[in-house]
XYZ file of C-alpha atoms in Angstrom:
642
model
C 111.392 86.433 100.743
C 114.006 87.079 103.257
C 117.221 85.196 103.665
C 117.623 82.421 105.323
C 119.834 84.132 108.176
C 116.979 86.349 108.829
C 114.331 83.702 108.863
C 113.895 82.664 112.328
C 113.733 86.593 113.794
C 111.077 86.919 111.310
C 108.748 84.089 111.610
C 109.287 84.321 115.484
C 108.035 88.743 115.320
C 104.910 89.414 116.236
C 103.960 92.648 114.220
C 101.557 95.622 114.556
C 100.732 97.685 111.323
C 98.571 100.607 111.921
C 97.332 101.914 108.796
C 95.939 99.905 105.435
C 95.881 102.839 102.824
C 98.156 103.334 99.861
C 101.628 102.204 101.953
C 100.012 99.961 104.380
C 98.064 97.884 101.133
C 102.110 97.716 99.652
C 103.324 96.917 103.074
C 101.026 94.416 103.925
C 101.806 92.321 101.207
C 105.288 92.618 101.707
C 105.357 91.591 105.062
C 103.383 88.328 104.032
C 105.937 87.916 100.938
C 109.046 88.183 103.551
C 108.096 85.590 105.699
C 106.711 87.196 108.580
C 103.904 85.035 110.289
C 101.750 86.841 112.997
C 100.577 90.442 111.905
C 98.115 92.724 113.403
C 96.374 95.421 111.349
C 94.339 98.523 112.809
C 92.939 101.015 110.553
C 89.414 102.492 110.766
C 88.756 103.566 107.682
C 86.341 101.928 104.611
C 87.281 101.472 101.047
C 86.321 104.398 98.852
C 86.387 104.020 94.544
C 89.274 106.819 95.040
C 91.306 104.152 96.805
C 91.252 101.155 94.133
C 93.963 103.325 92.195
C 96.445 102.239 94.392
C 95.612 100.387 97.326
C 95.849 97.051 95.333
C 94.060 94.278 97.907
C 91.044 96.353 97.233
C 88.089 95.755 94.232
C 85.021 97.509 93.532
C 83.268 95.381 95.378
C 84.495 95.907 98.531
C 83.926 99.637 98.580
C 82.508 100.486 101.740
C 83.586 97.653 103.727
C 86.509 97.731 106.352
C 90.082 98.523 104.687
C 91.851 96.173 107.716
C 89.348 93.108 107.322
C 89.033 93.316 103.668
C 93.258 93.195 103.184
C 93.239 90.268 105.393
C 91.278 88.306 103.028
C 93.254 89.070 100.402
C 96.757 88.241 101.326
C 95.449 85.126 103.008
C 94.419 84.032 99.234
C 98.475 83.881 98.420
C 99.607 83.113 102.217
C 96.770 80.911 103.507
C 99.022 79.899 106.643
C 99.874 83.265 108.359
C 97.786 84.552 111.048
C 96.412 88.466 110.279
C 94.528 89.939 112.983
C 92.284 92.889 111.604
C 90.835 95.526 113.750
C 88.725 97.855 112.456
C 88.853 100.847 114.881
C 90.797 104.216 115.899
C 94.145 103.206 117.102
C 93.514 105.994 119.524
C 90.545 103.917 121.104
C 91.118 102.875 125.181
C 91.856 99.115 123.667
C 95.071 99.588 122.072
C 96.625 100.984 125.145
C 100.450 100.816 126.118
C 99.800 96.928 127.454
C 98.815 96.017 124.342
C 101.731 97.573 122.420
C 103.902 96.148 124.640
C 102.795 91.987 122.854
C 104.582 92.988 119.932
C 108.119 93.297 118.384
C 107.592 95.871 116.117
C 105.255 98.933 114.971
C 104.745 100.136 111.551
C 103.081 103.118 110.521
C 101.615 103.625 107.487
C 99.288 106.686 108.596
C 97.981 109.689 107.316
C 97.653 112.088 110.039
C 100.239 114.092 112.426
C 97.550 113.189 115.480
C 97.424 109.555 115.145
C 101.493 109.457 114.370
C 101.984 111.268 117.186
C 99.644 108.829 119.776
C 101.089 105.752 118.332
C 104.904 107.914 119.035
C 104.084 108.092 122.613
C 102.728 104.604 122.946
C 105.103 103.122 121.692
C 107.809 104.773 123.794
C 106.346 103.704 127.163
C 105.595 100.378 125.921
C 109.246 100.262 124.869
C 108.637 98.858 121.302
C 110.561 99.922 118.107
C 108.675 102.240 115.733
C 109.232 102.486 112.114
C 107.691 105.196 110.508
C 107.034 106.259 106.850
C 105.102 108.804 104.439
C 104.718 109.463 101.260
C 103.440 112.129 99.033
C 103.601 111.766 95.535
C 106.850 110.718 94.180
C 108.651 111.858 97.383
C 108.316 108.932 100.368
C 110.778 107.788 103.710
C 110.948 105.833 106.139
C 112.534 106.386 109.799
C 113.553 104.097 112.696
C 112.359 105.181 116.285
C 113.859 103.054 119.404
C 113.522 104.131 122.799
C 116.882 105.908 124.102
C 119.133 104.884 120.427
C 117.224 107.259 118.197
C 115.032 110.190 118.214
C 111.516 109.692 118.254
C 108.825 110.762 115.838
C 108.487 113.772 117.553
C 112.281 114.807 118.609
C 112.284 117.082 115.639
C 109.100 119.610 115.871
C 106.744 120.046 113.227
C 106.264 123.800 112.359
C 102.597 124.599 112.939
C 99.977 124.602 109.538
C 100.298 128.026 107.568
C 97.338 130.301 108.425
C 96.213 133.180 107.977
C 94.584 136.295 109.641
C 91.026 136.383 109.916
C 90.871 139.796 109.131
C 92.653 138.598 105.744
C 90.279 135.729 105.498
C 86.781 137.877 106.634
C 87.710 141.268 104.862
C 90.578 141.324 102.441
C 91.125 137.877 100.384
C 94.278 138.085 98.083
C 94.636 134.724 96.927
C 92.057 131.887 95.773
C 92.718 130.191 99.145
C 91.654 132.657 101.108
C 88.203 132.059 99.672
C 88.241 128.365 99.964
C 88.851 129.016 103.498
C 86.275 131.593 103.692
C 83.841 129.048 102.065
C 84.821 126.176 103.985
C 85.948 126.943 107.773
C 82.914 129.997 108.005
C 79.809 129.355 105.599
C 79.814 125.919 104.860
C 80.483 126.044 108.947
C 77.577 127.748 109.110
C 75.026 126.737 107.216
C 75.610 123.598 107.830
C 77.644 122.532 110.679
C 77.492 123.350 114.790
C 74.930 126.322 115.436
C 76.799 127.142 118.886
C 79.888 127.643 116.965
C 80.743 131.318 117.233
C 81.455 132.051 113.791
C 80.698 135.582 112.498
C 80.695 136.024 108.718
C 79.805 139.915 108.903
C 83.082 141.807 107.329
C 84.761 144.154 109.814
C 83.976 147.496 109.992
C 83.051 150.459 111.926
C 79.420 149.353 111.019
C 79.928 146.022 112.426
C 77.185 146.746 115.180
C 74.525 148.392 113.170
C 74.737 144.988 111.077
C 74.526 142.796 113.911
C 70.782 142.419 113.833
C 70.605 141.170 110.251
C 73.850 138.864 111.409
C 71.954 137.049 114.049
C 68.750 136.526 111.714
C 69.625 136.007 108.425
C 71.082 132.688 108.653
C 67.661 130.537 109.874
C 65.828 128.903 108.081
C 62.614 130.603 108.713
C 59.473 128.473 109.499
C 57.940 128.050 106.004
C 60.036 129.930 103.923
C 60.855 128.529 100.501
C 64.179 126.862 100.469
C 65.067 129.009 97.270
C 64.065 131.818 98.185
C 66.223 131.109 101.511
C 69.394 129.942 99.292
C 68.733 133.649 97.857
C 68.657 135.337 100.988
C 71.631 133.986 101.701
C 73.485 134.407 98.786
C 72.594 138.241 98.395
C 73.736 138.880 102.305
C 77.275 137.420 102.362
C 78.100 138.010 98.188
C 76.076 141.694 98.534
C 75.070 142.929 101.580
C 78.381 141.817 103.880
C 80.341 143.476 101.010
C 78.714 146.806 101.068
C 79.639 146.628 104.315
C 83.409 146.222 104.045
C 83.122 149.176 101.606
C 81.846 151.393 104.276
C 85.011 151.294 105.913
C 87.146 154.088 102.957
C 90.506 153.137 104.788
C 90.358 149.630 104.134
C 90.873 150.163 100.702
C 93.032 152.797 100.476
C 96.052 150.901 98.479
C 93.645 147.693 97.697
C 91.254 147.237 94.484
C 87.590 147.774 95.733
C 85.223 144.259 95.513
C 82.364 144.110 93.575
C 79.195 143.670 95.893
C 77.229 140.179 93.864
C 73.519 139.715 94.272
C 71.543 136.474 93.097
C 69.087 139.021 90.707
C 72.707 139.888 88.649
C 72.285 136.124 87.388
C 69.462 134.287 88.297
C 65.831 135.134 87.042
C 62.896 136.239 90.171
C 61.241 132.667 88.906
C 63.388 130.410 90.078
C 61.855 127.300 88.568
C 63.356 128.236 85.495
C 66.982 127.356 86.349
C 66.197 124.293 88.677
C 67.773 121.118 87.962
C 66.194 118.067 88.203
C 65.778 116.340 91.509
C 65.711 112.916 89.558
C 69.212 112.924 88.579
C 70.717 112.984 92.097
C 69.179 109.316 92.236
C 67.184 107.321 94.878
C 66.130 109.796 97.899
C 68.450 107.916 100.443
C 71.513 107.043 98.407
C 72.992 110.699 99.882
C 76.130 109.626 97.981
C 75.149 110.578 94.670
C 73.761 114.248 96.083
C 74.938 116.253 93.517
C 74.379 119.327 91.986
C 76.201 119.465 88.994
C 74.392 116.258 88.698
C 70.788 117.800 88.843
C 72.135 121.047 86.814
C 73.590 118.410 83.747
C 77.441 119.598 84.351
C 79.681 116.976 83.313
C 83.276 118.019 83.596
C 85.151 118.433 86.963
C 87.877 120.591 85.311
C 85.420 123.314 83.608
C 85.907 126.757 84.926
C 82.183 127.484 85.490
C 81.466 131.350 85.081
C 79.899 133.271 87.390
C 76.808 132.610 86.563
C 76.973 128.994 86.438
C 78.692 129.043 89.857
C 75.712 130.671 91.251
C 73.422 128.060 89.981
C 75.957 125.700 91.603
C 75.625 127.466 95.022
C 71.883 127.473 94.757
C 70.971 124.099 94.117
C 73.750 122.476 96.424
C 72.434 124.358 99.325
C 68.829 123.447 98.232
C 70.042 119.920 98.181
C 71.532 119.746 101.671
C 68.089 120.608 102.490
C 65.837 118.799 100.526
C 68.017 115.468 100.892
C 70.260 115.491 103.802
C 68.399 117.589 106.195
C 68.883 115.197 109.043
C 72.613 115.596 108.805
C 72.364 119.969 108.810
C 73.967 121.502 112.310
C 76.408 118.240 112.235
C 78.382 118.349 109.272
C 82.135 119.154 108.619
C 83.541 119.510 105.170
C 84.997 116.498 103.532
C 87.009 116.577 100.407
C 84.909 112.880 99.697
C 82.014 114.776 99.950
C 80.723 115.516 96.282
C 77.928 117.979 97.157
C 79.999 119.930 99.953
C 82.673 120.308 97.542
C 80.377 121.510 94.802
C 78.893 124.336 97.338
C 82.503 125.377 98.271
C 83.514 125.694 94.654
C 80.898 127.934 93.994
C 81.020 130.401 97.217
C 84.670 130.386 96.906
C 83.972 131.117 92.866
C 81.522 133.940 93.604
C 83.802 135.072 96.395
C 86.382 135.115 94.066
C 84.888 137.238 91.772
C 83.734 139.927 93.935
C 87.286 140.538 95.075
C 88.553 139.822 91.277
C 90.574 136.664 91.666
C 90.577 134.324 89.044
C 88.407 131.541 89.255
C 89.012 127.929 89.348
C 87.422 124.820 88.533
C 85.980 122.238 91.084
C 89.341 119.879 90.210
C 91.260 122.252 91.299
C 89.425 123.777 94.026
C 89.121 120.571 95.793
C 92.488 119.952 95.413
C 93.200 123.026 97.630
C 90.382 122.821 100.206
C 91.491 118.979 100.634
C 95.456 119.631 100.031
C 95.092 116.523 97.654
C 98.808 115.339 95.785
C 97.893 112.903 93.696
C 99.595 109.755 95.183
C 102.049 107.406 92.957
C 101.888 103.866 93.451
C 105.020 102.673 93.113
C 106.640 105.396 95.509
C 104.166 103.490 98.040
C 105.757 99.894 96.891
C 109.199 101.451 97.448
C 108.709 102.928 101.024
C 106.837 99.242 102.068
C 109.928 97.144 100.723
C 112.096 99.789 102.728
C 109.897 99.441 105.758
C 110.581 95.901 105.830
C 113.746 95.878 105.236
C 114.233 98.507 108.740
C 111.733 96.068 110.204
C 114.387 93.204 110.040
C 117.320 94.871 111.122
C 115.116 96.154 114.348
C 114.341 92.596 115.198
C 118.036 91.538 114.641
C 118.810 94.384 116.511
C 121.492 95.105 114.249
C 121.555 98.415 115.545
C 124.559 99.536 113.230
C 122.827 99.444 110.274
C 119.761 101.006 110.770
C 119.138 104.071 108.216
C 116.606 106.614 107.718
C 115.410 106.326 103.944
C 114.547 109.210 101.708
C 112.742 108.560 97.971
C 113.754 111.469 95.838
C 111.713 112.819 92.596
C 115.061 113.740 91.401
C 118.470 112.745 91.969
C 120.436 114.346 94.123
C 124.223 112.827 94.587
C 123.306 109.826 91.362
C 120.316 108.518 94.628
C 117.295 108.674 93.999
C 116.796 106.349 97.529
C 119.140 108.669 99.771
C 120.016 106.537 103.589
C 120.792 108.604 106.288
C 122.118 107.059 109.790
C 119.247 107.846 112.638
C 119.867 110.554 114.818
C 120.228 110.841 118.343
C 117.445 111.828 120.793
C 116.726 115.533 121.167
C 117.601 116.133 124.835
C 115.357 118.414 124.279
C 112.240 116.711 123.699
C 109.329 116.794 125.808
C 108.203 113.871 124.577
C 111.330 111.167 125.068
C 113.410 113.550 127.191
C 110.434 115.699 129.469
C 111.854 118.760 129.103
C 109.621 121.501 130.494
C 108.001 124.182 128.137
C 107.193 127.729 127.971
C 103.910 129.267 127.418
C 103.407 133.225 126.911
C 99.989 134.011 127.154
C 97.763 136.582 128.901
C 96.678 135.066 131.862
C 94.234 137.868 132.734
C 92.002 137.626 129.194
C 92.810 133.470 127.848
C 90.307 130.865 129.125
C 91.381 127.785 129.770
C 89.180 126.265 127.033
C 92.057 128.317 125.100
C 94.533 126.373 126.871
C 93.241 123.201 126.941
C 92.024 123.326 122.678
C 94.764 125.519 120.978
C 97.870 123.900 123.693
C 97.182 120.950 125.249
C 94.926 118.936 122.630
C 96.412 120.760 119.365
C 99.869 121.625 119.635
C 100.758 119.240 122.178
C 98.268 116.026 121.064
C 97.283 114.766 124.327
C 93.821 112.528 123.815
C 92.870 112.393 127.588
C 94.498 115.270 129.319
C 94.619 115.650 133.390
C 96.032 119.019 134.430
C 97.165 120.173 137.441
C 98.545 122.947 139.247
C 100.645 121.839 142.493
C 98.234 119.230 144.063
C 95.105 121.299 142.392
C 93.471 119.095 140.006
C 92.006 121.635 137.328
C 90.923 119.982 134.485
C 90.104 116.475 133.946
C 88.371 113.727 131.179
C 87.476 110.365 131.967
C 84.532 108.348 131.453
C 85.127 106.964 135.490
C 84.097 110.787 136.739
C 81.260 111.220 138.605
C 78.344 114.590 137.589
C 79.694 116.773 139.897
C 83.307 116.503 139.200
C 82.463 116.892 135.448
C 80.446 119.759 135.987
C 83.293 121.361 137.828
C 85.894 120.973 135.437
C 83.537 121.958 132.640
C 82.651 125.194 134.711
C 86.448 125.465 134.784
C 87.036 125.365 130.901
C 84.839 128.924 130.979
C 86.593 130.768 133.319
C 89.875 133.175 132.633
C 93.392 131.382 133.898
C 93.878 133.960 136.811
C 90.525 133.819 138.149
C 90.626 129.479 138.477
C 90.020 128.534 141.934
C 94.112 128.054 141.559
C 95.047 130.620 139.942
C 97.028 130.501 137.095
C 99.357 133.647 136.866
C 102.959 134.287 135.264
C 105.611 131.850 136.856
C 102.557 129.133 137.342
C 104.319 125.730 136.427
C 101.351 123.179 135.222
C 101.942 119.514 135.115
C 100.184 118.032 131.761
C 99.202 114.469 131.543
C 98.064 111.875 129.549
C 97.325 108.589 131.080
C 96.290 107.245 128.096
C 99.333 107.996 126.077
C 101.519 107.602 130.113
C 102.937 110.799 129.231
C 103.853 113.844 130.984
C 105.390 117.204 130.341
C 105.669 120.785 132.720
C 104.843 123.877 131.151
C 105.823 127.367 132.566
C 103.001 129.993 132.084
C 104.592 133.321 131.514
C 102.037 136.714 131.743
C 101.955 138.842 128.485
C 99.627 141.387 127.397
C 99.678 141.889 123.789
C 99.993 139.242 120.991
C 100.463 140.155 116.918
C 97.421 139.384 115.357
C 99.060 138.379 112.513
C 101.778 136.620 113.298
C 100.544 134.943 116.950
C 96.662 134.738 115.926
C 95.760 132.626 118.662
C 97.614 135.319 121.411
C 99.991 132.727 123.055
C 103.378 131.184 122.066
C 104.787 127.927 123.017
C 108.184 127.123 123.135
C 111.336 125.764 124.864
C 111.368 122.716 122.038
C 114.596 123.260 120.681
C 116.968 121.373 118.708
C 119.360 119.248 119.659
C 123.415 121.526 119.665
C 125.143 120.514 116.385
C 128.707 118.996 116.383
C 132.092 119.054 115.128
C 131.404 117.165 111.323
C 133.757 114.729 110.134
C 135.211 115.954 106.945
C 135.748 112.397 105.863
C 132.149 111.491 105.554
C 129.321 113.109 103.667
C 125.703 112.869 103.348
C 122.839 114.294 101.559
C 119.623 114.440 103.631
C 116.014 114.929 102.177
C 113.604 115.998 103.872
C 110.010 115.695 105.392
C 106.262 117.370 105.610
C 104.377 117.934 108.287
C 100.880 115.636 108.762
C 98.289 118.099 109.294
C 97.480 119.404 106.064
C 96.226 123.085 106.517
C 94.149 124.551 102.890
C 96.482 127.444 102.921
C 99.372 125.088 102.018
C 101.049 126.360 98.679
C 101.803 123.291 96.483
C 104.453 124.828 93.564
C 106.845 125.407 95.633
C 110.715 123.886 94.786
C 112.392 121.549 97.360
C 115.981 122.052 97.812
C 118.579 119.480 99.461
C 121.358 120.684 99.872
C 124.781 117.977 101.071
C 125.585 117.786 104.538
C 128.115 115.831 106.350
C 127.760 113.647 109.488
C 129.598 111.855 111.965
C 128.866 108.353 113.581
C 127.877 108.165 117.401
C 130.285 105.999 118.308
C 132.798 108.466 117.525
C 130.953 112.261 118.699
C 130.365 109.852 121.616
C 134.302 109.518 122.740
C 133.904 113.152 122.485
C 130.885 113.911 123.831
C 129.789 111.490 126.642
C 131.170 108.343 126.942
C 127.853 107.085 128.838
C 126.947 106.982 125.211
C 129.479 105.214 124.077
C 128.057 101.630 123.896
C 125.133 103.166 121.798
C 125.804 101.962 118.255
C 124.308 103.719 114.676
C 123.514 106.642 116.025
C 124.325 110.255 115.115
C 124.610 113.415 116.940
C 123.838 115.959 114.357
C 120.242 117.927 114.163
C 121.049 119.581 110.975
C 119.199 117.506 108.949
C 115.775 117.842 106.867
C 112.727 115.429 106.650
C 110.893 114.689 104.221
C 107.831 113.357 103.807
C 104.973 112.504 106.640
C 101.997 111.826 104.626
C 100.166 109.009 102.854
C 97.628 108.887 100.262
C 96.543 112.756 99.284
C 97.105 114.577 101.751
C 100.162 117.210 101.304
C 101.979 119.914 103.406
C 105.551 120.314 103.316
C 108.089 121.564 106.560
C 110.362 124.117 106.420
C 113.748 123.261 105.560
C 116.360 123.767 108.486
C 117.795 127.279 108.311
C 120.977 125.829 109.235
C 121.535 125.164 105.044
C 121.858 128.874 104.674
C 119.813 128.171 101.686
C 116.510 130.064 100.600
C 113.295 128.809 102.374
C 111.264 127.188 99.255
C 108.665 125.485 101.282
C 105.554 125.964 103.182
């Protein structure tokens, strides 16, 4: 409960948590425990068995009901007299726009996701509300304060972009087990199985690539009549056989790499096919598509089995017969989900039989989800610790004891005798396009890039706008809305198709585009700047953004020291390695009040915070989901993240 000096900024705070997971569950709880009386809850997800681990408001029972509602209920069992308000809906829905932020005193984040984090950011900056944010991933969690103007925001610090990888790497020459999760996941689960406009070409590259491009287009449909198992074998024997041959064509390729193995389905399986079937009544009623499963139906038990190659062929087989046989309504819609049992299966197995062919080791379904998912398995008391801390910031915000205010880092080891290592917030980045509107820089080749390109990879990606408007000078070129009439949507979707320089305003090197987001009420400038070549490799999707740079470091005070930790990024690419050591190495810092005197004394008055961007972050994810940052370079210590 908190003290009695803090009781009447408490009871009076109206509250808005956006998240109920593993921290918000913790958080929740606290909040009710601490005295606070009115509290708002938005989260959109349902209660899954994998939850009831750790997110401790939930039962069995409640699986598949709404994770906001359902928490409700259950603190108002201990607190009967507090008001909750659940919402059960995307926080980035029209409702929760900056007028309603604005009704309350403080925001919490408990989320999961670097798009979300970064929509509730921007809200709450033009609604002017404080934002505490938090993360954890295993036994590594923190917490960070966010006020307008006092502190950076969420985003004053950028988050290096997801590790990826080549598609030549991905398509032609896998190294690594990842590479064929990714294979298995982003191209043939994609196409089997998910949009049929996608462009998505799983034909190896080679110098034959056009004499294949017949059986490309064809072999892929379902043909009218044709036996589902003999299909799943047509299949199998064209991108484990036939696409492989292929890549072998091309001698140079593998010049200074070991040669794969081309892998057909008669290697394994017998021409009858009825033989190795499993049994359709083990995968349950016909439309309980939850327990789809083909281990089920083949009578494999164990998650953490290495199946052999045969056995992952079987696998393959029967989950792709499955998606057809039982969830054929939902084929030329579906996305991989890690929650999905029978996606992951059929991943396992093409990344398996992938794996094989290019003699990587192979891995069991535990482990193979845990890569195509980037699942840490989370720790529930690391979640308890980052809600008490939340609170606690929550308290000093609405006391505004501004002084006091820290930035709170949960360490797996100690590092100085702390395990819970406070840091004073830092100043905003005046270089921040978010808080501070600095303009941007964009390198791309105006004469080949669409702007679909632009509008996908730039504006809706890297930058996370939800509702963009762009515009060049008083040209309107590309709008969303649901208030826009056929015409102007046809328009601006004719737009989206054609090349930059050929727009009816052209967009050539020196354009400067305005970027908005009503939604979100922010704006940034970006400056287009014409360049012909990209590296494939290192700039795969042939333009570079920049101009976000970090705040200039200061003269440290030699009297006070600090250690920072660090933080991950929210978007949790597959490719993410996960044994990786995290170093945190001491740093020393100097109040604001005194770099201020110094510095500018319009700053002067503005108390707690610190003017010093060498830091690290550490943590931006709850629940499983795991990708760590780079550590600043400024350490002079080796890089031992991803």
């Amino acid at each position: 409960m908190a003290s009695l000096k803090h009781l009447p900024a408490v009871k009076g705070a109206k509250v808005l948590m956006v998240g109920a997971g593993g921290i918000g569950c913790e958080l929740l709880k606290t909040l009710a425990l601490s005295g606070f009386q009115d509290i708002h809850i938005i989260d959109m997800d349902t209660i899954e068995v994998s939850n009831l681990n750790r997110q401790f408001l939930f039962r069995q029972s409640h699986v598949g009901q709404s994770k906001a509602k359902v928490a409700r209920e259950a603190v108002l069992k201990f607190r009967p007299h507090i008001s909750i308000t659940p919402y059960h809906a995307n926080v980035k829905d029209s409702d929760f726009n900056v007028d309603f932020f604005k009704q309350f005193n403080v925001v919490l984040n408990g989320l999961d996701n670097l798009d979300a984090r970064r929509h509730v950011n921007r809200l709450c900056l033009a609604a002017d509300v404080p934002l505490i944010e938090s993360g954890t991933t295993g036994f590594l969690g923190q917490v960070t304060v966010h006020v307008k103007e006092r502190t950076e925001c969420y985003e004053c610090q950028p988050k290096p972009a997801p590790k990826t990888y080549p598609v030549c790497t991905i398509t032609s020459t896998p190294s690594k087990f990842v590479h064929c999760i990714v294979w298995a996941k982003e191209l043939l689960f994609a196409k089997l199985f998910g949009d049929k406009n996608q462009a998505n070409d799983l034909n190896v590259r080679s110098s034959d690539g056009a004499s294949s491009s017949k059986q490309a287009e064809d072999v892929f449909e379902h043909r009218k009549d044709e036996d589902i198992e003999q299909y799943g074998r047509r299949i199998y024997d064209h991108v484990f056989g036939y696409n492989i041959e292929v890549a072998l064509s091309n001698e140079e390729t593998w010049k200074n790499r070991n040669r794969p193995k081309p892998i057909y389905s008669s290697e394994f399986m017998p021409n009858d096919l009825s033989q190795q079937n499993g049994s359709m009544e083990k995968n349950g009623a016909a439309n309980d598509i939850s327990s789809v499963s083909a281990m089920a139906s083949l009578g494999m038990k164990n998650p953490q089995d290495v199946w052999s190659l045969k056995e992952n062929s079987r696998v393959f087989l029967e989950a792709l017969k499955l998606f057809f046989l039982k969830r054929e309504k939902e084929i030329g819609n579906l996305t991989f989900d890690k929650d999905d049992q029978l996606a992951v299966e059929f991943v396992t197995a093409a990344a398996n039989i992938r794996a094989a062919s290019f003699g990587i080791p192979l891995h069991s379904l535990f482990e193979a989800k845990g890569i195509a998912g980037n699942i840490v398995h989370a720790v529930a008391t690391t979640n308890a610790i980052i809600a008490g801390l939340i609170v606690i910031e929550a308290i000093k915000v609405l006391q505004n004891d501004t002084k006091n205010y820290r930035m709170t880092y949960c360490l797996e080891h100690p590092t100085r005798k702390m395990l819970l290592m406070p840091v004073e917030p830092f100043e905003p980045n005046r270089s921040c396009y978010v808080c501070s509107e600095t303009p941007l820089s964009l390198e791309i080749n105006t004469h080949r890039a669409k702007l679909r390109d632009f509008v996908e990879k730039i504006v809706k990606s890297t930058l996370g706008m939800s509702l963009p408007l762009i515009m060049h000078g008083s040209a309107l070129l590309y709008e969303v809305g649901d208030d826009l009439d056929e015409e102007m949507v046809a328009n601006y979707a004719a737009n989206l198709d054609k090349v930059l320089s050929e727009l009816p305003t052209p967009v050539t090197s020196g354009t400067m585009l305005t970027i908005e987001d009503l939604q979100q009420e922010l704006s940034c400038q970006i400056n287009i700047k014409h360049r012909e070549e990209f590296d494939e490799e290192k700039e795969p999707d042939g333009m570079v953004l920049s101009g976000w740079t970090q705040a200039p470091s200061v003269v440290k005070d030699d009297n006070e020291s600090i250690a920072n930790a660090g933080s991950t990024s929210n978007e949790p690419p597959v490719e993410a390695e996960k044994n990786d050591e995290i170093e945190i190495p001491p740093e020393k810092k100097r109040k604001l009040s005194e770099v201020s005197e110094a510095v500018d004394p319009d700053l002067s008055s503005v108390d707690g915070d610190t003017r010093n961007p060498d830091k690290l972050q550490v943590l931006d994810d709850d629940d499983e989901l795991m990708i760590f940052d780079n550590w600043d370079s400024v350490t002079n210590k080796k890089n031992r993240t991803q």
